[in-house]
mmCIF file of C-alpha atoms and ligand atoms in Angstrom:
data_model
loop_
_atom_site.group_PDB
_atom_site.id
_atom_site.type_symbol
_atom_site.label_atom_id
_atom_site.label_comp_id
_atom_site.label_asym_id
_atom_site.label_seq_id
_atom_site.Cartn_x
_atom_site.Cartn_y
_atom_site.Cartn_z
ATOM 1 C CA MET A 1 3.277 11.802 -3.556
ATOM 2 C CA ARG A 2 0.356 13.512 -5.311
ATOM 3 C CA ASP A 3 2.831 15.301 -7.625
ATOM 4 C CA SER A 4 4.181 11.986 -8.913
ATOM 5 C CA ALA A 5 3.121 10.627 -12.326
ATOM 6 C CA ALA A 6 2.722 7.226 -10.638
ATOM 7 C CA PHE A 7 0.098 8.512 -8.199
ATOM 8 C CA VAL A 8 -3.438 7.215 -8.874
ATOM 9 C CA PRO A 9 -5.890 9.993 -7.897
ATOM 10 C CA GLU A 10 -8.914 7.685 -8.255
ATOM 11 C CA LEU A 11 -7.485 5.582 -5.425
ATOM 12 C CA ASP A 12 -6.782 8.353 -2.914
ATOM 13 C CA PHE A 13 -9.229 7.861 -0.039
ATOM 14 C CA VAL A 14 -9.837 9.074 3.461
ATOM 15 C CA GLY A 15 -12.175 7.666 6.082
ATOM 16 C CA GLU A 16 -14.284 10.103 8.089
ATOM 17 C CA VAL A 17 -16.207 9.859 11.328
ATOM 18 C CA ASP A 18 -18.465 12.842 11.991
ATOM 19 C CA GLY A 19 -16.383 14.978 9.636
ATOM 20 C CA GLU A 20 -13.034 14.048 11.220
ATOM 21 C CA ILE A 21 -10.498 12.339 8.979
ATOM 22 C CA ILE A 22 -9.413 9.196 10.834
ATOM 23 C CA ALA A 23 -7.927 7.038 8.061
ATOM 24 C CA ASN A 24 -6.274 7.276 4.661
ATOM 25 C CA ILE A 25 -4.916 5.157 1.863
ATOM 26 C CA MET A 26 -3.043 6.142 -1.291
ATOM 27 C CA CYS A 27 -1.869 4.137 -4.300
ATOM 28 C CA ALA A 28 0.797 4.398 -6.964
ATOM 29 C CA LYS A 29 1.538 2.505 -10.148
ATOM 30 C CA SER A 30 4.561 0.235 -10.049
ATOM 31 C CA LYS A 31 5.892 -2.540 -12.225
ATOM 32 C CA ILE A 32 7.452 -5.969 -12.474
ATOM 33 C CA ALA A 33 10.436 -6.393 -14.758
ATOM 34 C CA ARG A 34 10.236 -9.855 -16.296
ATOM 35 C CA PRO A 35 13.422 -11.824 -16.956
ATOM 36 C CA ASP A 36 12.769 -11.460 -20.722
ATOM 37 C CA GLY A 37 12.646 -7.664 -20.442
ATOM 38 C CA ASP A 38 8.851 -7.273 -20.522
ATOM 39 C CA LYS A 39 7.212 -5.001 -17.964
ATOM 40 C CA LEU A 40 4.012 -5.855 -16.103
ATOM 41 C CA ALA A 41 1.984 -2.941 -14.733
ATOM 42 C CA ILE A 42 0.793 -3.381 -11.171
ATOM 43 C CA LEU A 43 -0.321 -1.259 -8.240
ATOM 44 C CA THR A 44 1.211 -0.560 -4.833
ATOM 45 C CA PHE A 45 -0.647 0.986 -1.934
ATOM 46 C CA GLY A 46 0.723 2.991 0.944
ATOM 47 C CA PRO A 47 0.677 4.846 3.095
ATOM 48 C CA VAL A 48 -2.348 3.334 4.774
ATOM 49 C CA SER A 49 -3.110 4.665 8.203
ATOM 50 C CA VAL A 50 -5.734 4.901 10.918
ATOM 51 C CA LYS A 51 -5.453 7.425 13.741
ATOM 52 C CA PRO A 52 -4.201 5.559 16.825
ATOM 53 C CA GLU A 53 -7.312 6.236 18.903
ATOM 54 C CA TRP A 54 -9.387 4.477 16.214
ATOM 55 C CA HIS A 55 -7.184 1.390 15.848
ATOM 56 C CA GLY A 56 -8.692 -2.071 16.112
ATOM 57 C CA ARG A 57 -12.196 -1.054 15.008
ATOM 58 C CA ARG A 58 -11.894 -2.364 11.454
ATOM 59 C CA PHE A 59 -11.468 1.053 9.830
ATOM 60 C CA GLY A 60 -8.143 -0.147 8.411
ATOM 61 C CA ALA A 61 -9.768 -3.244 6.948
ATOM 62 C CA GLU A 62 -12.637 -1.216 5.535
ATOM 63 C CA ILE A 63 -10.501 1.366 3.749
ATOM 64 C CA ILE A 64 -8.113 -1.293 2.404
ATOM 65 C CA ARG A 65 -11.009 -3.420 1.067
ATOM 66 C CA HIS A 66 -12.612 -0.342 -0.494
ATOM 67 C CA SER A 67 -9.343 0.594 -2.190
ATOM 68 C CA LEU A 68 -8.832 -2.955 -3.522
ATOM 69 C CA ASP A 69 -12.424 -3.132 -4.815
ATOM 70 C CA CYS A 70 -11.993 0.197 -6.622
ATOM 71 C CA ALA A 71 -8.629 -0.916 -8.039
ATOM 72 C CA ARG A 72 -10.316 -4.038 -9.432
ATOM 73 C CA ASP A 73 -13.072 -1.875 -10.957
ATOM 74 C CA LEU A 74 -10.359 0.280 -12.562
ATOM 75 C CA ASP A 75 -8.981 -2.916 -14.157
ATOM 76 C CA TYR A 76 -5.710 -3.203 -12.221
ATOM 77 C CA GLY A 77 -4.468 -6.798 -12.255
ATOM 78 C CA ALA A 78 -2.390 -7.097 -9.088
ATOM 79 C CA VAL A 79 -1.122 -5.268 -6.032
ATOM 80 C CA ILE A 80 2.319 -5.638 -4.479
ATOM 81 C CA ILE A 81 3.183 -4.215 -1.086
ATOM 82 C CA VAL A 82 5.701 -4.354 1.701
ATOM 83 C CA GLY A 83 3.648 -4.573 4.890
ATOM 84 C CA HIS A 84 2.975 -6.436 8.093
ATOM 85 C CA PRO A 85 2.970 -10.163 7.209
ATOM 86 C CA GLN A 86 0.453 -10.907 9.996
ATOM 87 C CA TYR A 87 -2.042 -8.290 8.795
ATOM 88 C CA TYR A 88 -2.325 -8.406 5.018
ATOM 89 C CA PRO A 89 -3.044 -12.128 4.382
ATOM 90 C CA ARG A 90 -6.625 -11.454 5.558
ATOM 91 C CA PHE A 91 -7.105 -9.472 2.350
ATOM 92 C CA GLY A 92 -5.736 -12.302 0.231
ATOM 93 C CA PHE A 93 -2.090 -11.199 0.066
ATOM 94 C CA LYS A 94 0.425 -14.022 -0.306
ATOM 95 C CA PRO A 95 4.225 -14.092 -0.127
ATOM 96 C CA ALA A 96 5.435 -12.532 -3.388
ATOM 97 C CA ASN A 97 8.185 -15.124 -3.775
ATOM 98 C CA GLY A 98 5.422 -17.685 -4.423
ATOM 99 C CA TYR A 99 4.929 -15.889 -7.762
ATOM 100 C CA GLY A 100 8.661 -15.917 -8.468
ATOM 101 C CA LEU A 101 8.948 -12.234 -7.587
ATOM 102 C CA THR A 102 11.858 -10.547 -5.857
ATOM 103 C CA MET A 103 13.016 -7.107 -4.880
ATOM 104 C CA PRO A 104 15.288 -5.329 -7.414
ATOM 105 C CA ASP A 105 18.349 -6.793 -5.651
ATOM 106 C CA GLY A 106 16.960 -10.336 -5.950
ATOM 107 C CA GLY A 107 16.036 -10.535 -2.259
ATOM 108 C CA THR A 108 12.755 -11.530 -0.709
ATOM 109 C CA PHE A 109 11.279 -11.467 2.795
ATOM 110 C CA ALA A 110 7.983 -12.174 4.562
ATOM 111 C CA ALA A 111 6.702 -8.585 4.351
ATOM 112 C CA PHE A 112 6.964 -8.623 0.541
ATOM 113 C CA MET A 113 3.465 -9.670 -0.546
ATOM 114 C CA ALA A 114 1.296 -9.851 -3.653
ATOM 115 C CA LEU A 115 -2.420 -10.002 -4.377
ATOM 116 C CA GLU A 116 -3.918 -10.878 -7.743
ATOM 117 C CA LEU A 117 -7.011 -8.800 -8.520
ATOM 118 C CA LYS A 118 -7.412 -10.781 -11.736
ATOM 119 C CA ARG A 119 -6.789 -14.474 -11.354
ATOM 120 C CA GLY A 120 -3.555 -15.511 -13.065
ATOM 121 C CA TYR A 121 -2.438 -11.923 -13.768
ATOM 122 C CA LEU A 122 0.993 -12.369 -12.193
ATOM 123 C CA GLY A 123 1.581 -15.569 -14.178
ATOM 124 C CA ALA A 124 4.560 -17.823 -13.657
ATOM 125 C CA ALA A 125 7.343 -15.803 -15.306
ATOM 126 C CA GLY A 126 8.378 -14.066 -12.089
ATOM 127 C CA GLY A 127 10.539 -10.972 -12.115
ATOM 128 C CA LYS A 128 11.750 -8.041 -10.083
ATOM 129 C CA TRP A 129 9.390 -5.580 -8.452
ATOM 130 C CA HIS A 130 10.165 -1.923 -9.013
ATOM 131 C CA ALA A 131 8.230 0.417 -6.760
ATOM 132 C CA ASP A 132 7.982 3.958 -8.057
ATOM 133 C CA LYS A 133 10.617 6.338 -6.740
ATOM 134 C CA VAL A 134 7.857 8.188 -4.915
ATOM 135 C CA PHE A 135 8.182 5.454 -2.267
ATOM 136 C CA GLU A 136 11.883 6.145 -1.737
ATOM 137 C CA ILE A 137 12.246 7.927 1.572
ATOM 138 C CA ASN A 138 14.695 10.728 2.096
ATOM 139 C CA ILE A 139 15.485 9.998 5.745
ATOM 140 C CA THR A 140 16.811 13.477 6.477
ATOM 141 C CA ALA A 141 13.731 15.207 5.032
ATOM 142 C CA PHE A 142 11.467 12.685 6.754
ATOM 143 C CA SER A 143 13.097 13.284 10.145
ATOM 144 C CA GLU A 144 12.618 17.028 9.771
ATOM 145 C CA TRP A 145 8.957 16.595 8.764
ATOM 146 C CA ASN A 146 8.354 14.170 11.617
ATOM 147 C CA LYS A 147 9.554 16.729 14.173
ATOM 148 C CA VAL A 148 6.854 19.133 12.982
ATOM 149 C CA PHE A 149 4.257 16.380 13.082
ATOM 150 C CA GLN A 150 5.175 15.391 16.650
ATOM 151 C CA ALA A 151 4.963 19.009 17.747
ATOM 152 C CA ARG A 152 1.486 19.368 16.235
ATOM 153 C CA ARG A 153 0.208 16.254 18.016
ATOM 154 C CA LYS A 154 1.037 17.556 21.493
HETATM 155 C C1 LIG B 1 -2.177 -1.011 10.195
HETATM 156 C C2 LIG B 1 -3.414 -0.169 10.506
HETATM 157 C C3 LIG B 1 -3.769 0.663 9.250
HETATM 158 C C4 LIG B 1 -4.569 -1.104 10.828
HETATM 159 O O1 LIG B 1 -5.727 -0.326 11.069
HETATM 160 P P1 LIG B 1 -6.854 -0.810 12.120
HETATM 161 O O2 LIG B 1 -8.095 -0.041 11.826
HETATM 162 O O3 LIG B 1 -6.302 -0.747 13.494
HETATM 163 O O4 LIG B 1 -7.012 -2.342 11.699
HETATM 164 P P2 LIG B 1 -8.300 -3.262 11.801
HETATM 165 O O5 LIG B 1 -9.172 -2.815 12.933
HETATM 166 O O6 LIG B 1 -8.903 -3.403 10.465
HETATM 167 O O7 LIG B 1 -7.625 -4.632 12.122
HETATM 168 C C5 LIG B 1 -7.090 -4.853 13.408
HETATM 169 C C6 LIG B 1 -6.162 -6.034 13.281
HETATM 170 O O8 LIG B 1 -4.941 -5.590 12.686
HETATM 171 C C7 LIG B 1 -3.861 -6.043 13.459
HETATM 172 N N1 LIG B 1 -2.757 -5.105 13.326
HETATM 173 C C8 LIG B 1 -2.806 -3.763 13.429
HETATM 174 N N2 LIG B 1 -1.551 -3.261 13.320
HETATM 175 C C9 LIG B 1 -0.738 -4.317 13.082
HETATM 176 C C10 LIG B 1 0.646 -4.450 12.896
HETATM 177 N N3 LIG B 1 1.462 -3.387 12.944
HETATM 178 N N4 LIG B 1 1.158 -5.679 12.692
HETATM 179 C C11 LIG B 1 0.354 -6.746 12.676
HETATM 180 N N5 LIG B 1 -0.978 -6.698 12.877
HETATM 181 C C12 LIG B 1 -1.510 -5.489 13.089
HETATM 182 C C13 LIG B 1 -4.412 -6.078 14.866
HETATM 183 O O9 LIG B 1 -3.653 -6.932 15.675
HETATM 184 C C14 LIG B 1 -5.819 -6.654 14.635
HETATM 185 O O10 LIG B 1 -5.733 -8.058 14.464
HETATM 186 P P3 LIG B 1 -6.999 -9.022 14.703
HETATM 187 O O11 LIG B 1 -8.046 -8.634 13.698
HETATM 188 O O12 LIG B 1 -6.440 -10.378 14.440
HETATM 189 O O13 LIG B 1 -7.445 -8.762 16.097
HETATM 190 C C15 LIG B 1 -3.198 0.759 11.730
HETATM 191 O O14 LIG B 1 -2.794 -0.048 12.819
HETATM 192 C C16 LIG B 1 -2.187 1.858 11.523
HETATM 193 O O15 LIG B 1 -2.530 2.957 11.081
HETATM 194 N N6 LIG B 1 -0.908 1.614 11.871
HETATM 195 C C17 LIG B 1 0.120 2.636 11.779
HETATM 196 C C18 LIG B 1 0.501 2.863 10.331
HETATM 197 C C19 LIG B 1 0.926 1.564 9.663
HETATM 198 O O16 LIG B 1 1.610 0.752 10.259
HETATM 199 N N7 LIG B 1 0.462 1.398 8.411
HETATM 200 C C20 LIG B 1 0.720 0.193 7.651
HETATM 201 C C21 LIG B 1 2.068 0.211 7.064
HETATM 202 S S1 LIG B 1 2.370 -1.360 6.273
#
């Protein structure tokens, strides 16, 4: 992900406790294609993770809020994610279809959410969200990587 032109190095954070990395969040630029052909620059975060033994102690909330605050300081106007619909509303995320936004195929679902960092940034024109290709997962490569990861955790 860090080799991608869409990656935002200023928004690449880890959380540490006593020198141990227990959380991370990364961001990439993405865009909305308006029906009239215009493009609107936005941000997408992910992966965001907290080590399982540290779950439920607000480290996730803290690193997400920090990332969103920094994104606002860097002048990004909005963030669009696909994530747990029970978790992200606490940060202000709302269903993206409320802004007239859809996936590239025109579909929408509860996990597809948007947050305006600048009020009114998403406007009313709607459009299709295009995540950067860095978020496309090669399932075969992922499965191979995951085997290594599982082995290391034992
Ligand atoms: C999602 C994640 C980052 C949250 O981190 P965390 O430090 O445990 O979260 P916090 O302590 O800030 O918040 C805990 C709350 O999140 C909720 N939550 C955690 N995982 C959730 C999930 N998968 N779906 C819905 N809610 C979830 C908990 O129920 C809890 O709710 P409450 O505040 O109402 O009690 C962490 O669970 C994680 O790393 N999960 C695995 C990776 C992942 O799923 N990443 C997100 C991809 S969209």
